[in-house]
XYZ file of C-alpha atoms in Angstrom:
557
model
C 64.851 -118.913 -202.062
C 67.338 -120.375 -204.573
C 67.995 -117.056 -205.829
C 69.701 -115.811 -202.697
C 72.226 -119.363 -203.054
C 75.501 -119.033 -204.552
C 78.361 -121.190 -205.059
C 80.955 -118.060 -204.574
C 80.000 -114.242 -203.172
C 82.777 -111.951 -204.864
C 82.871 -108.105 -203.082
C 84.371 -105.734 -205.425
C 84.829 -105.520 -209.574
C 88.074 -104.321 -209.340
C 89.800 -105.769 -212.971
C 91.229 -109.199 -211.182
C 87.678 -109.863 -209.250
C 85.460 -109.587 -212.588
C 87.649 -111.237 -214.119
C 87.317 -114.538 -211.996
C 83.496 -113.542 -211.867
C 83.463 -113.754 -215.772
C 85.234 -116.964 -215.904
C 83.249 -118.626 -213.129
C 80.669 -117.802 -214.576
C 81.757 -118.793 -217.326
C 81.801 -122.659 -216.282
C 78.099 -122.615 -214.689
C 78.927 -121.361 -211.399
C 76.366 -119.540 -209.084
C 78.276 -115.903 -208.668
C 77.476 -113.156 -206.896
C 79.415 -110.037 -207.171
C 78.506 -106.993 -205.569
C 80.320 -103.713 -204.834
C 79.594 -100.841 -202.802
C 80.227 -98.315 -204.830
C 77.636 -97.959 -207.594
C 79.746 -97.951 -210.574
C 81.830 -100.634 -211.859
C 85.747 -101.167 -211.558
C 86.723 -100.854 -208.221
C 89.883 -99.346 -207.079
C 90.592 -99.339 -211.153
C 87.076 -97.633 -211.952
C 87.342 -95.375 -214.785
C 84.951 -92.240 -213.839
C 83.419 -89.341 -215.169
C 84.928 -85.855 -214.267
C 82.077 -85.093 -212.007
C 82.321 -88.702 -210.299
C 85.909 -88.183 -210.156
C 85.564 -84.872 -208.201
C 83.740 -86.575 -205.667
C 85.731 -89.144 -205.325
C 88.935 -87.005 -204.524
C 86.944 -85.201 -202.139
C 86.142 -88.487 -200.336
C 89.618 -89.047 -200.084
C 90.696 -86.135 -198.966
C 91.673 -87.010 -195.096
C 90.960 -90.897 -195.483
C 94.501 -92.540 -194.643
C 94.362 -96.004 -196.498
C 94.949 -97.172 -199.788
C 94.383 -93.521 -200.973
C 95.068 -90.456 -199.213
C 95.720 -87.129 -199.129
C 92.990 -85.690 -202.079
C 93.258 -82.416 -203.409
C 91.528 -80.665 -206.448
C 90.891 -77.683 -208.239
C 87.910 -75.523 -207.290
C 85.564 -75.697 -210.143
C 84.958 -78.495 -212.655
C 84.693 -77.478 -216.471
C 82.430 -78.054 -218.653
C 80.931 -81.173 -220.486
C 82.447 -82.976 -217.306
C 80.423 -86.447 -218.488
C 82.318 -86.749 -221.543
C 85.620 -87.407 -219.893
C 86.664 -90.104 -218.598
C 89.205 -90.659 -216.310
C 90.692 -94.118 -214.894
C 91.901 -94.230 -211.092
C 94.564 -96.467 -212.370
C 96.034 -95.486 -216.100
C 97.663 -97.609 -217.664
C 99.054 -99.133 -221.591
C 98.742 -102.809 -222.002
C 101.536 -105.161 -223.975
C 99.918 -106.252 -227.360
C 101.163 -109.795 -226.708
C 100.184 -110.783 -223.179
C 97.728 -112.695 -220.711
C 95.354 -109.739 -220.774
C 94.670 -109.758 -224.031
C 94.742 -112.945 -224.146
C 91.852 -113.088 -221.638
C 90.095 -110.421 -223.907
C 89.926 -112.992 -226.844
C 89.481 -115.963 -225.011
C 86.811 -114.640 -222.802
C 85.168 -112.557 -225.547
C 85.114 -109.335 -223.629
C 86.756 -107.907 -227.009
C 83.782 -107.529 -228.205
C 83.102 -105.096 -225.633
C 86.423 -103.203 -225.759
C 88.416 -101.181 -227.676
C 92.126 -99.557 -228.048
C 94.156 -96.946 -229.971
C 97.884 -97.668 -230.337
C 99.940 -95.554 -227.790
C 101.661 -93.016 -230.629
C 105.289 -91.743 -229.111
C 107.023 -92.818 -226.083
C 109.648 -89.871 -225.574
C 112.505 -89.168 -222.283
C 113.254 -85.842 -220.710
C 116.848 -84.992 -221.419
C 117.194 -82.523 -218.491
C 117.474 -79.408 -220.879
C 113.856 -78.314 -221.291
C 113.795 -80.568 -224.679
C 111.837 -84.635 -224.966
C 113.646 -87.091 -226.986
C 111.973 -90.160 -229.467
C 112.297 -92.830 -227.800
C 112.926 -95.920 -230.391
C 110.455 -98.837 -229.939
C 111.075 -101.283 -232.724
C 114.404 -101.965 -234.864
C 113.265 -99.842 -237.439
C 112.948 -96.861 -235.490
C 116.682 -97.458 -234.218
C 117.754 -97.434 -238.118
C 115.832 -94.285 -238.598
C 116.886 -92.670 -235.418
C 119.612 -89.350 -236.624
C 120.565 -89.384 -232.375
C 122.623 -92.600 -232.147
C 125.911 -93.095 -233.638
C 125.909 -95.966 -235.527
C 128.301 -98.057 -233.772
C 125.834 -97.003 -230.740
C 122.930 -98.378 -232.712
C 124.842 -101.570 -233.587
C 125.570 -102.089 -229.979
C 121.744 -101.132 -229.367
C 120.315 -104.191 -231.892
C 122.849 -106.208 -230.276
C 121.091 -105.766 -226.849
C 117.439 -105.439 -228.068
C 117.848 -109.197 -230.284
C 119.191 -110.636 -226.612
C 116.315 -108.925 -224.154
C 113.810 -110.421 -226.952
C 115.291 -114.012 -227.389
C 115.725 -116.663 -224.158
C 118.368 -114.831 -222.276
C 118.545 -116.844 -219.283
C 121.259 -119.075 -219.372
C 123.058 -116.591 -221.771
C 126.823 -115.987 -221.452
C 125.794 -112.149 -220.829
C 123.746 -112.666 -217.927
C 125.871 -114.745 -215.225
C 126.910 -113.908 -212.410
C 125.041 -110.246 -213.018
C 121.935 -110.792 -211.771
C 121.583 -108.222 -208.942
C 123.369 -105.902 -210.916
C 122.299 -102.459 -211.949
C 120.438 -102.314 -214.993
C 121.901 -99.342 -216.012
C 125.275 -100.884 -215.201
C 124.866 -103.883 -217.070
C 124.154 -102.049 -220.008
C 127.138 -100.421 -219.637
C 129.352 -102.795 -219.129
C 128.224 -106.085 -220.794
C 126.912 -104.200 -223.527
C 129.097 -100.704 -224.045
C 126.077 -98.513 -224.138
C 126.661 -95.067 -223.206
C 125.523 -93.714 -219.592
C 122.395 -91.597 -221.715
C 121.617 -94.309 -223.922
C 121.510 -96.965 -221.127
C 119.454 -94.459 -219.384
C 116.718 -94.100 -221.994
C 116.396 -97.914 -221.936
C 116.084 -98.475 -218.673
C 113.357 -95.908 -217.919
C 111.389 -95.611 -221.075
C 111.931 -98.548 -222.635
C 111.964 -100.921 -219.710
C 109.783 -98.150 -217.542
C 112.177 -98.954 -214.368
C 111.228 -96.829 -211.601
C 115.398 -96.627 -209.597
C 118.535 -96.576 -211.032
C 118.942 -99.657 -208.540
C 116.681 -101.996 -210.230
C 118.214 -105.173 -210.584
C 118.833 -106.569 -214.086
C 116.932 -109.896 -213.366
C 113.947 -107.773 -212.572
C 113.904 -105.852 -215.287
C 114.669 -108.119 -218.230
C 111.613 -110.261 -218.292
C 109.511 -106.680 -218.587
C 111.561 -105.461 -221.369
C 111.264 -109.085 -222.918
C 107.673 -109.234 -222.734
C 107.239 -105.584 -224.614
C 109.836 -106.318 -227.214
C 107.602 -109.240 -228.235
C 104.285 -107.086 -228.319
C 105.974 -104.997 -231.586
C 104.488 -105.791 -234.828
C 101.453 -107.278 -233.215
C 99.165 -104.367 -233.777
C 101.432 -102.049 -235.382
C 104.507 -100.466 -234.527
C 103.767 -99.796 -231.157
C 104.253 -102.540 -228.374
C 101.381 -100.428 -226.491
C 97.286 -100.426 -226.850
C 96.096 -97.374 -224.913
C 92.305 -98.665 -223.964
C 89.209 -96.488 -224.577
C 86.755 -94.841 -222.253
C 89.764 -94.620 -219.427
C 91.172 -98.028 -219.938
C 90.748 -100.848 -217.017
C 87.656 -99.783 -215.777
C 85.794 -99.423 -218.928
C 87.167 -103.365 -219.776
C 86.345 -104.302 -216.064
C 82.799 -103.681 -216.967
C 83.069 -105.374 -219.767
C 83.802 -109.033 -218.055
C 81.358 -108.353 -215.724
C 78.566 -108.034 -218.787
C 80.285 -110.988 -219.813
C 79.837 -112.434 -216.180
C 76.170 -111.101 -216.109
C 75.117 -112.783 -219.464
C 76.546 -116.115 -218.031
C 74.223 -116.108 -214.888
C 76.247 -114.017 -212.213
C 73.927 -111.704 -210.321
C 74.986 -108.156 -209.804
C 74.226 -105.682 -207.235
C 75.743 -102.314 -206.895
C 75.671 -98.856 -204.313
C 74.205 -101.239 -201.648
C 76.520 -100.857 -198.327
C 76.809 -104.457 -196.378
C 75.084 -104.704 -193.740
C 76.712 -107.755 -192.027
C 78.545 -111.097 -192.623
C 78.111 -114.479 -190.429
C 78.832 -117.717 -190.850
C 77.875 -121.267 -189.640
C 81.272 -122.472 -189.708
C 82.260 -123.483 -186.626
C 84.996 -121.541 -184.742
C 87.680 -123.061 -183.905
C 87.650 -125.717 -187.059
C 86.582 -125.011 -190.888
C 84.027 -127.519 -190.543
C 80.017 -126.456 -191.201
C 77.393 -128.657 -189.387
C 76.391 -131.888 -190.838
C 79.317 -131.191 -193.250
C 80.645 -134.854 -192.375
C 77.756 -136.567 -193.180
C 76.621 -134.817 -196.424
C 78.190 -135.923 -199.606
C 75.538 -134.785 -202.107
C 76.885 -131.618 -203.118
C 73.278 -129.744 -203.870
C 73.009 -130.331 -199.882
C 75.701 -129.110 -198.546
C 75.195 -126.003 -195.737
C 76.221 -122.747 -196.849
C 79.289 -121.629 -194.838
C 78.801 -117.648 -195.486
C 75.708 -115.121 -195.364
C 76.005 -111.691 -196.524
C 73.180 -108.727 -195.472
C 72.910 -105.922 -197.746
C 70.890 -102.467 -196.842
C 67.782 -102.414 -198.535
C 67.579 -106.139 -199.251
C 65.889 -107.959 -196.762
C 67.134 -111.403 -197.421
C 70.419 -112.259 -197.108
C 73.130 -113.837 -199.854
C 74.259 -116.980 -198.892
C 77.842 -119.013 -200.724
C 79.691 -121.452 -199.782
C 83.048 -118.996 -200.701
C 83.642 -115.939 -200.212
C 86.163 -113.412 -202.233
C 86.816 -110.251 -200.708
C 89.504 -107.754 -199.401
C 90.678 -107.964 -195.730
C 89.186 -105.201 -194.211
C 85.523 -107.039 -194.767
C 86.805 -109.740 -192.823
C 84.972 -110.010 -189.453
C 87.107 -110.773 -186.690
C 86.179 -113.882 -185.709
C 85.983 -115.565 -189.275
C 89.913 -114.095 -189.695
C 91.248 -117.468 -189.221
C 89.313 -119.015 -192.286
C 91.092 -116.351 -194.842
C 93.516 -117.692 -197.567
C 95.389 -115.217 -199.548
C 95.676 -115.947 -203.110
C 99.509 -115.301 -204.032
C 100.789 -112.610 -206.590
C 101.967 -114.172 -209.735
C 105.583 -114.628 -209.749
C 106.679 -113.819 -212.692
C 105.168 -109.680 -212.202
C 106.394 -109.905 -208.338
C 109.030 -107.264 -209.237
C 105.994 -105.243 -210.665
C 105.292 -104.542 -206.721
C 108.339 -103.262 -205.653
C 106.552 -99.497 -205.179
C 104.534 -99.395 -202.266
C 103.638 -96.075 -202.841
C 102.891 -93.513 -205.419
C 101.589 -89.880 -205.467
C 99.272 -89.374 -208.719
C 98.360 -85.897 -210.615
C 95.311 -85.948 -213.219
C 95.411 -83.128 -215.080
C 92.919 -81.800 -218.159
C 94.406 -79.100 -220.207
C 92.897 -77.847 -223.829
C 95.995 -77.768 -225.902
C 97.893 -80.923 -226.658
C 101.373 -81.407 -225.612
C 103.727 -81.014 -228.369
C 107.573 -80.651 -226.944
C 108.961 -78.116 -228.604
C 112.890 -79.370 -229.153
C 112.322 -83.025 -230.223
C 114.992 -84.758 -230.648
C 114.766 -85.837 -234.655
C 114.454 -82.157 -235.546
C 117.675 -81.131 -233.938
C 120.720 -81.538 -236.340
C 122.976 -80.889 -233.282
C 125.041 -83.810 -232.035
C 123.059 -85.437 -229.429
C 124.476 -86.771 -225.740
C 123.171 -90.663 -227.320
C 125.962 -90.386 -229.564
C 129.593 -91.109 -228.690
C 130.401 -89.482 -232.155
C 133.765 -92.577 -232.058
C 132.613 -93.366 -235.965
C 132.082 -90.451 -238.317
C 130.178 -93.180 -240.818
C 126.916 -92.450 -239.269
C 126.660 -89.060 -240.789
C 125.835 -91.451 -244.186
C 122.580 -92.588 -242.211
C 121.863 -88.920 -241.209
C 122.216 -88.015 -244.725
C 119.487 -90.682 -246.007
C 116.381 -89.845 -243.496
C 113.821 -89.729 -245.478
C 112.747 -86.172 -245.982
C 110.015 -85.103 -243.423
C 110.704 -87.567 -241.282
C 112.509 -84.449 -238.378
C 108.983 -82.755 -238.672
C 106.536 -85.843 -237.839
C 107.647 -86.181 -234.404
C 106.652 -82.770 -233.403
C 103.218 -83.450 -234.896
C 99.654 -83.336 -232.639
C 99.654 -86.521 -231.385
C 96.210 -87.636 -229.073
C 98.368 -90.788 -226.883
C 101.890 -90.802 -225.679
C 104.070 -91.502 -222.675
C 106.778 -88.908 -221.303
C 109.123 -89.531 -218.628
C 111.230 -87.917 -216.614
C 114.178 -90.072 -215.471
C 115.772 -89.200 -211.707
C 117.290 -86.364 -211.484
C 117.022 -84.712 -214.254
C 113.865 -81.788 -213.303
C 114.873 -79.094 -210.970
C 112.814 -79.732 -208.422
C 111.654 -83.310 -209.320
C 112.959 -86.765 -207.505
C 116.464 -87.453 -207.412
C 115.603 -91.043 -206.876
C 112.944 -92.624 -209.140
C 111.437 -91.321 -212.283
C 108.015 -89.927 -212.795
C 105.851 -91.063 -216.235
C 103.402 -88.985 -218.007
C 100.662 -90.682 -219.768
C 98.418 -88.158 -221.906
C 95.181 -89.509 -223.710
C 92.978 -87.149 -225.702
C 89.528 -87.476 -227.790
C 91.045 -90.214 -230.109
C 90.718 -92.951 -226.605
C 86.883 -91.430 -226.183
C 88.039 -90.287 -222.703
C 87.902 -86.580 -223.625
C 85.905 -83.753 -225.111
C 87.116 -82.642 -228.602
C 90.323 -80.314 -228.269
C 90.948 -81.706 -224.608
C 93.183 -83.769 -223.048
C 93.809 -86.058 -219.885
C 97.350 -85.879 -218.331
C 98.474 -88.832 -215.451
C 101.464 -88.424 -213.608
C 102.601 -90.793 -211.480
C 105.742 -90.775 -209.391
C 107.100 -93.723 -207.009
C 108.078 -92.616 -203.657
C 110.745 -93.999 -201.859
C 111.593 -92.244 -199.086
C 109.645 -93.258 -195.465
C 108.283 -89.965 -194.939
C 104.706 -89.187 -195.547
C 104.349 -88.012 -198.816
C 102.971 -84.320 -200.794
C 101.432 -85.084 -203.732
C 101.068 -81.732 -204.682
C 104.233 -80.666 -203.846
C 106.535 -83.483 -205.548
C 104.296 -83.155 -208.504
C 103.914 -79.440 -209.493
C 107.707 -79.557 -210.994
C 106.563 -82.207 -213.371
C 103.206 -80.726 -214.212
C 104.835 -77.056 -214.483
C 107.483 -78.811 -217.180
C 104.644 -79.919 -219.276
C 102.517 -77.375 -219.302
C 105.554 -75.075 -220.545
C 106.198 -77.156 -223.443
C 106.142 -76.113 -226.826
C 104.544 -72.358 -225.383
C 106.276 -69.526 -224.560
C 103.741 -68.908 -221.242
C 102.519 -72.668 -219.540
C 99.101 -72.801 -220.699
C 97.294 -73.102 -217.723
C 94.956 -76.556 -217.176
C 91.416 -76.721 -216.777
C 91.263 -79.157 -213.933
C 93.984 -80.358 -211.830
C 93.913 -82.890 -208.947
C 96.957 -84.860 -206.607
C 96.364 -87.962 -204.881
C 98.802 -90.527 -203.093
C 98.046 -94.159 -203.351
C 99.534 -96.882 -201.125
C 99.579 -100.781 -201.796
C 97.064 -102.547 -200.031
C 98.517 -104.504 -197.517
C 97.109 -107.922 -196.349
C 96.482 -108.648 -192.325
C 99.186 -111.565 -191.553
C 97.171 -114.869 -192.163
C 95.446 -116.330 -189.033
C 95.812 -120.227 -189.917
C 98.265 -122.425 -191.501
C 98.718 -121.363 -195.117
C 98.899 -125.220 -196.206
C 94.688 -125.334 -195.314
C 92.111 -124.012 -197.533
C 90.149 -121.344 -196.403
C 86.840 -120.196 -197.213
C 87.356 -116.648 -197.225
C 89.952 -115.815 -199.997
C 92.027 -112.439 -200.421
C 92.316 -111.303 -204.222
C 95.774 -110.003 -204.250
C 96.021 -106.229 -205.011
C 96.884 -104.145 -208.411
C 100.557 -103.557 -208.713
C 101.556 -99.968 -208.493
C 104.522 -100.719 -210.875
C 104.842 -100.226 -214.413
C 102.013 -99.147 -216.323
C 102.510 -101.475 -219.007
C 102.341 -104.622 -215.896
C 99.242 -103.594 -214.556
C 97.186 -105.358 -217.113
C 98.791 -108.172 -217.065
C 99.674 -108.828 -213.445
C 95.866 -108.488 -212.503
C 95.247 -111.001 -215.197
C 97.393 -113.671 -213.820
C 96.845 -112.972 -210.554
C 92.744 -113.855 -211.347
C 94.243 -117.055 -213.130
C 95.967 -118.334 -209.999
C 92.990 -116.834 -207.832
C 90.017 -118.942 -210.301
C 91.791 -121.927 -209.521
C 92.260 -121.314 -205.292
C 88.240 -120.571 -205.600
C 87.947 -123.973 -207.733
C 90.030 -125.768 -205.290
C 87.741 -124.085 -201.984
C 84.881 -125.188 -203.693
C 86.284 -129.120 -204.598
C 84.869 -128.757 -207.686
C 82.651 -131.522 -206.670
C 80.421 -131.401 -209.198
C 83.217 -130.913 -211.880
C 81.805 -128.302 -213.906
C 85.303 -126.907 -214.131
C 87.490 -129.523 -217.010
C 90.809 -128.275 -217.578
C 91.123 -130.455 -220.404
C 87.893 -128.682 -221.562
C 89.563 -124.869 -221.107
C 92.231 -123.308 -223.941
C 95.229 -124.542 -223.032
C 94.546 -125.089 -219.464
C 93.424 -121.776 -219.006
C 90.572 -120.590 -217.085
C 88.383 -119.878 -220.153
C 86.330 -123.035 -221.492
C 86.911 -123.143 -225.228
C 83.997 -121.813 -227.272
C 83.348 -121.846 -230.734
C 84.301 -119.105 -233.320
C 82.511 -117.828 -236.578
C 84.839 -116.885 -239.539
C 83.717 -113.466 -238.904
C 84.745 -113.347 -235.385
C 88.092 -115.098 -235.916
C-alpha cells in the first residue's frame, strides 16, 4: 500500500526531531514520525503531574539518560492541571527558535509570558535583582556608580562585534570571572553576578570565549518583547511547542503514530556496501527500493522509507555501519560542556518572595566599591516605590545560587532555580512549579536528593519564618546521551541518521541549540535522500532556511 511508503521514518518528537518532521513536511515529503511513548515531546515532553509520577517511577533504577528517580508519596490534587516539562527552560527573544516559530507558523500554536526577575544568592540568606537591560543598571541603588559606568562599558562590548576587539586578545581561555576583573575592573561580586546570572555559566572556569557569544546573544533579545531578554513558554514550555510542529507536521501530510512499541527493523541494503538491489539500474526516483522497514505492535503491515532518523540505541547491529551522526551546531558546542545534571521538581502553594531583596536594603551592598561618594545622588532620585516592587508576587523568575555560596550546596558549579506559576498555564491557581537543576562535575555517581535538598531547603525558607513545606517533590539525574563511535567513514552518507541530543547547558541555549541542530540535521536528511526530485529549493526557503516562504495576511504579520 502507498500509505505504508515514506520518503523519511523519524522515531521520537523530541523538540529537534518535530522540528525536521514539520519542515519536511513542510516541502512535500512523505514523513513518518512515530514515538513510543504515547504523548508528544520526547525526552523534552511536558507532562501532567500524574504522567509525571509515573514517569519518575519508571526511572527509578533505569541507568541511562535518566536515572536514579525518586518522589514524594502521594500526588495532590487537580494533578491534570499542572504541567510540568522534563526539560525547563527560558528561550532568547531574538534567536533561531523563534525564528522557527514565525517562519514555520507554529506561533500560532504557542504562547509565552515574559520571565519577570532574574535574582543571585548572595550567600547571606538574602536574593539580589539582577539587572537585565541598561535601564535597570541606572536604576539599580547596589552599584556604585563608577561600578555601573564600568558595567555599561562591558555590557555595550558583550552586545556589539567583540571579536577582533582590543579587549579580547590573547584572553581567550581565560576565566570569565577573571577577565571581568581585569580587562574590565569589575569587582569580584559584581563579576560574579554576571557570569552566573547574567551569562548563566555553570564553573568559575568557563572560558571567556565560551561564554561571550551566550551573553551576546541575550543582550540582543532586550527590548524585543519587553524588558526581559526571556519568554517563559506556556503549558511547560518545549514540549507543549514540540507538539505544536508536529500539528504543523500533521496538517502538511506527515503520518503520526504514538504508544505503539517497535516491533523490528530490517533492511534490504546490502551488508557490507550501502547499496539496495537494482539501486544501479533505477534512476526514476518513484522506483527506487526502499532501504528500511519498520514493524510496529498492533500494526500488521510494516513502514517502509528510504531514511531513517532515530537515536542509537534503535540501531540494529548489523545496520550500525550505515549510521551518520548529524553534528551539534558549533556555535552552542560550549552549551554541552555538562554531561550531567541532577534535577528537583518541586510544587509548593505559596510563591517565592525572598524576603531581603536587594533594592529594599539601604545598607551598602558588597556590588559597591563605595571609591565615589557621587552615587548617593542616584540613590537619592529612585523613584519612590521602586525598593518595594521587587519584593512583589511575581508568577516567573530565575534564582541562582552561584558556587559556594549555600552551606551545603556545590562548591564547584552553580545550581538555577526556575519557578513558573498559573500565569504560564502550567499550574493550578495559588500553585507553583519549582526546577532545580545543578551540573555535576565530579566522576562519582551522583545523589540527586542529597546535593539538592540544601537548595530546595533555602527556598522554601524564604520570605517565612518556618519553610513552608511543598506539596510534591521529586529528584532525578540526567546524563547526556552519548552516541556509539560511528561504524563507517564519516565522509559517506548513511541512511540511518543520529539527531544529536538536547544540551544540558544553559537554560536559555536549549531552545536554540535544538533548533539549529534540526537545521543542520534537515539538510543531512535532504542530502541522504538526493533530493532527486527537488522538492527542496533553497532559493525558494527564507533566507536559505529550512522553512519554504509562505505568504502572510496583514493580520498575521
Amino acid at each position: 500500500m502507498e500509505d505504508s511508503k515514506f520518503d523519511v521514518i523519524i522515531l521520537g518528537t523530541g523538540l529537534t526531531e518535530s522540528i525536521v518532521a514539520a519542515a519536511l513536511s513542510k516541502w512535500s515529503f512523505r514523513v513518518a514520525h512515530i514515538d513510543q511513548n504515547p504523548y508528544y515531546g520526547g525526552e523534552e515532553a511536558s507532562l501532567n503531574l500524574e504522567e509525571f509520577a509515573k514517569w519518575i517511577d519508571g526511572i527509578s533504577t533505569v541507568s541511562g539518560k535518566f536515572s536514579n528517580g525518586t518522589r514524594s508519596v502521594t500526588v495532590p490534587p487537580y494533578a491534570r492541571q499542572y504541567s510540568i516539562c522534563l526539560c525547563p527552560t527560558i528561550n532568547p527573544a531574538l534567536g533561531p527558535f523563534i525564528d522557527a516559530l514565525i517562519q514555520s507558523g507554529v506561533s500560532k500554536y504557542s504562547g509565552f509570558r515574559l520571565l519577570e526577575r532574574v535574582a543571585v544568592y548572595d550567600g547571606k540568606g538574602s536574593f539580589r535583582a539582577v539587572p537585565g537591560s541598561k535601564e535597570d543598571v541606572f536604576k539599580n541603588k547596589d552599584i556604585s556608580l563608577i561600578q555601573k559606568r564600568r558595567l555599561m562599558r562591558f555590557l555595550t562590548f558583550a552586545a556589539g562585534d567583540f571579536e577582533e576587539s582590543n579587549e579580547l586578545q590573547g584572553k581567550h581561555d581565560l576565566p570569565f570571572i577573571q577577565f571581568l576583573e581585569s580587562v574590565f575592573s569589575l569587582s569580584h561580586e559584581l563579576a560574579t553576578v554576571i557570569a552566573y546570572a547574567l551569562a548563566y555559566s555553570s564553573r568559575p572556569t568557563d572560558p571567556t570565549i565560551s561564554v561571550l557569544p551566550r551573553i551576546q546573544r541575550y543582550l540582543r533579545s532586550v527590548g524585543r518583547y519587553g524588558a526581559s531578554p526571556f519568554l517563559v513558554g506556556h503549558y511547560g514550555g518545549v514540549g507543549e511547542i514540540s507538539q505544536g510542529f508536529c500539528r504543523t507536521a500533521a496538517v502538511s501530510g506527515a503520518v503520526y503514530i504514538l504508544g505503539r512499541q517497535i516491533s523490528t527493523i530490517s533492511t534490504n541494503i546490502h551488508p557490507e556496501s550501502d547499496v539496495t538491489p537494482a539501486q544501479t539500474t533505477s534512476t526514476d526516483p518513484s522506483q527506487r527500493p526502499y532501504r528500511y522497514s519498520v514493524t510496529l505492535e498492533d500494526i500488521p503491515e510494516p513502514l517502509c522509507a528510504h531514511v531513517v532518523v532515530g537515536p542509537p540505541n534503535c540501531i540494529p547491529e548489523r545496520m550500525r555501519r550505515h549510521r551518520q551522526d548529524s553534528p551539534i551546531a558549533h556555535s552552542y558546542k560550549a552549551s554541552y560542556t555538562p554531561t550531567c545534571v541532577v534535577r528537583c521538581v518541586a510544587i509548593v502553594e505559596h510563591p517565592i518572595v525572598p524576603h531581603a531583596f536587594s533594592p529594599q536594603n539601604d545598607e551598602p551592598s558588597d556590588y559597591d566599591d563605595h571609591d565615589d561618594d557621587t552615587d548617593a545622588d542616584a540613590r537619592d532620585s529612585q523613584p519612590e516605590g521602586a525598593a518595594g516592587a521587587a519584593d512583589k508576587v511575581l508568577d516567573t523568575e530565575v534564582l541562582v545560587f552561584p558556587p559556594g555560596t549555600l552551606d551545603g550546596g556545590s562548591a564547584d558549579a552553580s545550581a538555577v532555580v526556575l519557578v513558573t506559576g498559573e500565569g504560564t498555564l502550567s499550574a493550578p491557581k495559588g500553585k507553583y512549579i519549582v526546577y532545580i537543576g545543578l551540573p555535576v562535575i565530579s566522576n562519582n555517581p551522583p545523589d540527586a536528593t542529597q546535593m539538592l535538598q540544601p537548595y530546595l531547603d533555602a527556598i522554601l525558607r524564604l520570605g517565612k519564618d518556618e519553610a513552608q513545606v511543598p506539596l510534591f517533590t521529586s529528584f532525578h539525574t540526567e546524563n547526556l546521551n552519548t552516541h556509539l563511535p560511528p561504524a563507517k567513514d564519516p565522509s559517506e552518507k548513511g541512511t540511518w541518521i543520529i539527531p544529536p541530543p538536547v544540551p544540558l547547558g544553559p537554560l536559555g541555549d536549549v531552545a536554540d541549540a535544538a533548533t539549529r541542530n534540526a537545521e543542520t540535521l534537515f539538510h543531512t536528511v535532504i542530502d541522504a535522500l538526493d533530493n532527486s526530485e527537488e522538492r527542496y529549493q533553497k532559493e525558494d526557503s527564507h533566507n536559505g532556511g529550512i522553512w519554504p516562504r509562505i505568504a502572510v495576511t496583514e493580520d498575521e504579520d
